[in-house]
PDB file of C-alpha atoms in Angstrom:
ATOM      1  CA  MET J 296      -4.368  -2.391 -68.310  1.00 59.00           C
ATOM      2  CA  ASP J 297      -6.946  -2.167 -65.565  1.00 74.00           C
ATOM      3  CA  ARG J 298      -6.616  -2.080 -61.795  1.00 92.00           C
ATOM      4  CA  ILE J 299      -8.769  -4.716 -60.163  1.00 96.00           C
ATOM      5  CA  ILE J 300     -10.626  -3.800 -56.988  1.00 96.00           C
ATOM      6  CA  LEU J 301     -12.074  -6.720 -55.049  1.00 97.00           C
ATOM      7  CA  THR J 302     -14.429  -5.985 -52.162  1.00 97.00           C
ATOM      8  CA  SER J 303     -15.600  -8.471 -49.568  1.00 97.00           C
ATOM      9  CA  ALA J 304     -16.541  -8.515 -45.897  1.00 95.00           C
ATOM     10  CA  GLU J 305     -13.901 -11.252 -45.529  1.00 94.00           C
ATOM     11  CA  PHE J 306     -10.998  -8.924 -46.414  1.00 94.00           C
ATOM     12  CA  ILE J 307      -9.273  -7.158 -43.514  1.00 89.00           C
ATOM     13  CA  ASP J 308      -9.794  -3.675 -44.991  1.00 92.00           C
ATOM     14  CA  GLY J 309     -12.914  -4.672 -46.912  1.00 95.00           C
ATOM     15  CA  ARG J 310     -11.132  -4.389 -50.254  1.00 96.00           C
ATOM     16  CA  ILE J 311      -8.040  -5.470 -52.114  1.00 96.00           C
ATOM     17  CA  GLU J 312      -6.596  -3.606 -55.067  1.00 96.00           C
ATOM     18  CA  LEU J 313      -4.567  -5.532 -57.618  1.00 96.00           C
ATOM     19  CA  ARG J 314      -2.455  -4.127 -60.426  1.00 94.00           C
ATOM     20  CA  PRO J 315      -1.201  -6.061 -63.449  1.00 92.00           C
ATOM     21  CA  HIS J 316       2.196  -6.709 -61.814  1.00 93.00           C
ATOM     22  CA  ASP J 317       0.341  -8.397 -58.884  1.00 96.00           C
ATOM     23  CA  LEU J 318      -1.074 -11.056 -61.192  1.00 96.00           C
ATOM     24  CA  PRO J 319      -1.506 -13.933 -61.252  1.00 98.00           C
ATOM     25  CA  ALA J 320      -2.974 -13.980 -57.744  1.00 98.00           C
ATOM     26  CA  ILE J 321      -4.115 -17.190 -56.082  1.00 98.00           C
ATOM     27  CA  LEU J 322      -7.144 -17.071 -53.742  1.00 98.00           C
ATOM     28  CA  GLY J 323      -7.643 -19.766 -51.118  1.00 97.00           C
ATOM     29  CA  ARG J 324      -7.382 -20.672 -47.447  1.00 97.00           C
ATOM     30  CA  SER J 325      -3.663 -21.535 -47.476  1.00 97.00           C
ATOM     31  CA  ARG J 326      -1.194 -19.028 -46.030  1.00 96.00           C
ATOM     32  CA  LYS J 327       0.815 -19.575 -49.230  1.00 97.00           C
ATOM     33  CA  CYS J 328      -1.938 -17.924 -51.314  1.00 97.00           C
ATOM     34  CA  ASP J 329      -1.574 -14.356 -52.551  1.00 97.00           C
ATOM     35  CA  ILE J 330      -5.019 -13.644 -51.110  1.00 97.00           C
ATOM     36  CA  MET J 331      -5.660 -15.814 -48.065  1.00 96.00           C
ATOM     37  CA  ILE J 332      -9.306 -16.048 -47.014  1.00 96.00           C
ATOM     38  CA  ASP J 333     -10.419 -17.629 -43.743  1.00 95.00           C
ATOM     39  CA  ASP J 334     -13.274 -19.734 -45.101  1.00 96.00           C
ATOM     40  CA  SER J 335     -13.390 -23.454 -44.320  1.00 96.00           C
ATOM     41  CA  LEU J 336     -15.283 -24.156 -47.551  1.00 97.00           C
ATOM     42  CA  LEU J 337     -12.381 -22.919 -49.692  1.00 97.00           C
ATOM     43  CA  SER J 338      -9.763 -25.211 -51.110  1.00 97.00           C
ATOM     44  CA  ARG J 339      -6.176 -24.460 -50.102  1.00 97.00           C
ATOM     45  CA  GLN J 340      -5.721 -22.984 -53.589  1.00 98.00           C
ATOM     46  CA  HIS J 341      -9.237 -22.300 -54.797  1.00 98.00           C
ATOM     47  CA  SER J 342      -9.071 -19.920 -57.758  1.00 98.00           C
ATOM     48  CA  GLU J 343      -6.719 -17.617 -59.618  1.00 98.00           C
ATOM     49  CA  ILE J 344      -7.074 -14.118 -61.026  1.00 98.00           C
ATOM     50  CA  ARG J 345      -4.797 -13.565 -64.003  1.00 97.00           C
ATOM     51  CA  ILE J 346      -4.313 -11.772 -67.300  1.00 95.00           C
ATOM     52  CA  ASN J 347      -5.278 -13.906 -70.307  1.00 95.00           C
ATOM     53  CA  LYS J 348      -3.574 -13.978 -73.712  1.00 95.00           C
ATOM     54  CA  ALA J 349      -5.909 -11.233 -74.952  1.00 94.00           C
ATOM     55  CA  GLY J 350      -4.769  -8.963 -72.090  1.00 92.00           C
ATOM     56  CA  LYS J 351      -8.082  -9.235 -70.214  1.00 94.00           C
ATOM     57  CA  VAL J 352      -8.526 -10.030 -66.521  1.00 96.00           C
ATOM     58  CA  GLU J 353     -10.044 -13.423 -65.796  1.00 97.00           C
ATOM     59  CA  VAL J 354     -10.755 -15.715 -62.865  1.00 98.00           C
ATOM     60  CA  ARG J 355      -9.999 -19.429 -63.182  1.00 98.00           C
ATOM     61  CA  ASP J 356     -11.131 -22.237 -60.919  1.00 98.00           C
ATOM     62  CA  LEU J 357      -8.186 -24.351 -59.719  1.00 98.00           C
ATOM     63  CA  GLU J 358     -10.183 -27.592 -59.635  1.00 97.00           C
ATOM     64  CA  SER J 359     -11.583 -26.614 -56.245  1.00 96.00           C
ATOM     65  CA  THR J 360     -13.845 -28.945 -54.310  1.00 94.00           C
ATOM     66  CA  ASN J 361     -16.629 -26.381 -53.864  1.00 95.00           C
ATOM     67  CA  LEU J 362     -16.485 -24.618 -57.257  1.00 96.00           C
ATOM     68  CA  THR J 363     -15.897 -21.038 -58.313  1.00 98.00           C
ATOM     69  CA  ILE J 364     -19.152 -19.284 -59.128  1.00 98.00           C
ATOM     70  CA  VAL J 365     -19.419 -15.988 -61.017  1.00 98.00           C
ATOM     71  CA  ASN J 366     -22.783 -14.265 -61.353  1.00 98.00           C
ATOM     72  CA  GLU J 367     -24.519 -17.424 -60.099  1.00 97.00           C
ATOM     73  CA  ARG J 368     -22.853 -19.673 -62.714  1.00 98.00           C
ATOM     74  CA  ASP J 369     -20.275 -22.371 -62.065  1.00 97.00           C
ATOM     75  CA  ILE J 370     -17.186 -21.492 -64.120  1.00 98.00           C
ATOM     76  CA  ASP J 371     -13.876 -22.978 -65.176  1.00 98.00           C
ATOM     77  CA  VAL J 372     -12.669 -19.638 -66.571  1.00 98.00           C
ATOM     78  CA  HIS J 373     -14.503 -16.305 -66.758  1.00 98.00           C
ATOM     79  CA  GLU J 374     -13.368 -12.946 -68.175  1.00 97.00           C
ATOM     80  CA  LEU J 375     -14.082 -10.437 -65.401  1.00 97.00           C
ATOM     81  CA  GLN J 376     -16.054  -7.228 -65.804  1.00 96.00           C
ATOM     82  CA  THR J 377     -17.096  -4.509 -63.405  1.00 96.00           C
ATOM     83  CA  GLY J 378     -20.146  -5.663 -61.477  1.00 97.00           C
ATOM     84  CA  ASP J 379     -19.263  -9.365 -61.524  1.00 98.00           C
ATOM     85  CA  VAL J 380     -19.825 -11.220 -58.260  1.00 98.00           C
ATOM     86  CA  ILE J 381     -17.502 -14.117 -57.428  1.00 98.00           C
ATOM     87  CA  LEU J 382     -18.638 -16.689 -54.872  1.00 98.00           C
ATOM     88  CA  ILE J 383     -15.979 -19.023 -53.499  1.00 98.00           C
ATOM     89  CA  GLY J 384     -16.957 -21.094 -50.464  1.00 96.00           C
ATOM     90  CA  GLU J 385     -19.094 -18.753 -48.388  1.00 96.00           C
ATOM     91  CA  THR J 386     -17.113 -15.702 -49.491  1.00 97.00           C
ATOM     92  CA  THR J 387     -18.723 -13.179 -51.830  1.00 98.00           C
ATOM     93  CA  ILE J 388     -16.344 -10.915 -53.759  1.00 98.00           C
ATOM     94  CA  HIS J 389     -17.488  -7.925 -55.829  1.00 98.00           C
ATOM     95  CA  VAL J 390     -15.349  -6.958 -58.824  1.00 98.00           C
ATOM     96  CA  GLU J 391     -14.543  -3.502 -60.165  1.00 96.00           C
ATOM     97  CA  LEU J 392     -12.148  -2.910 -63.045  1.00 96.00           C
ATOM     98  CA  VAL J 393     -10.716   0.598 -63.102  1.00 94.00           C
ATOM     99  CA  PRO J 394      -8.738   1.813 -66.111  1.00 88.00           C
ATOM    100  CA  MET J 395      -5.208   2.864 -65.253  1.00 75.00           C
ATOM    101  CA  GLU J 396      -4.750   6.601 -65.512  1.00 71.00           C
ATOM    102  CA  ASP J 397      -3.277   7.725 -68.790  1.00 54.00           C
ATOM    103  CA  ASN J 398      -0.209   9.891 -68.288  1.00 48.00           C
ATOM    104  CA  THR J 399      -0.909  11.904 -71.422  1.00 45.00           C
ATOM    105  CA  ASP J 400      -1.691  15.533 -70.865  1.00 49.00           C
ATOM    106  CA  GLU J 401      -5.213  16.347 -71.895  1.00 52.00           C
ATOM    107  CA  LYS J 402      -4.854  19.753 -73.489  1.00 49.00           C
ATOM    108  CA  THR J 403      -7.221  21.500 -75.807  1.00 55.00           C
ATOM    109  CA  THR J 404      -5.887  23.165 -78.917  1.00 54.00           C
ATOM    110  CA  ARG J 405      -6.099  26.513 -77.061  1.00 57.00           C
ATOM    111  CA  ASP J 406      -3.487  25.256 -74.592  1.00 53.00           C
ATOM    112  CA  LEU J 407      -0.975  24.097 -77.207  1.00 54.00           C
ATOM    113  CA  THR J 408       1.920  26.347 -78.198  1.00 55.00           C
ATOM    114  CA  MET J 409       2.455  26.841 -81.933  1.00 58.00           C
ATOM    115  CA  LEU J 410       5.810  26.293 -83.550  1.00 59.00           C
ATOM    116  CA  PRO J 411       8.153  29.327 -83.494  1.00 59.00           C
ATOM    117  CA  GLY J 412       7.826  31.625 -86.493  1.00 59.00           C
ATOM    118  CA  THR J 413       4.113  31.092 -87.005  1.00 53.00           C
ATOM    119  CA  LYS J 414       1.729  34.055 -87.026  1.00 57.00           C
ATOM    120  CA  ASP J 415       0.225  33.349 -83.579  1.00 53.00           C
ATOM    121  CA  GLU J 416       2.321  31.838 -80.802  1.00 50.00           C
ATOM    122  CA  THR J 417      -0.718  30.221 -79.137  1.00 50.00           C
ATOM    123  CA  VAL J 418      -3.652  28.592 -80.874  1.00 50.00           C
ATOM    124  CA  GLY J 419      -6.927  30.398 -80.253  1.00 53.00           C
ATOM    125  CA  ASP J 420      -5.416  33.830 -79.533  1.00 51.00           C
TER     126      ASP J 420
END
């Protein structure tokens, strides 16, 4: 699953990083939202970022008054990709999806130890 990095001049630190366990996340002007944005053109609960049934990250409009726009298109639901630009109210949000780091060790066959009793104890020696 991907990490989601949202960048906007409206965010206190300029960016927000979301992980799968942070989703769904509601964006809007209400203090009850997961991501509160001070923008008078936003609905109290404007849109939602969530994981869909296919395991992909998507943004969904929550029947907002002023629409959710992605890449200059009014959307109901949109599967997010790196480079997408979300416009809600007067707030522009840039999207970056970053693959979670795989915990598997990346070893070449030279680094792998052979089973005991084989001719060479290390591959490549």
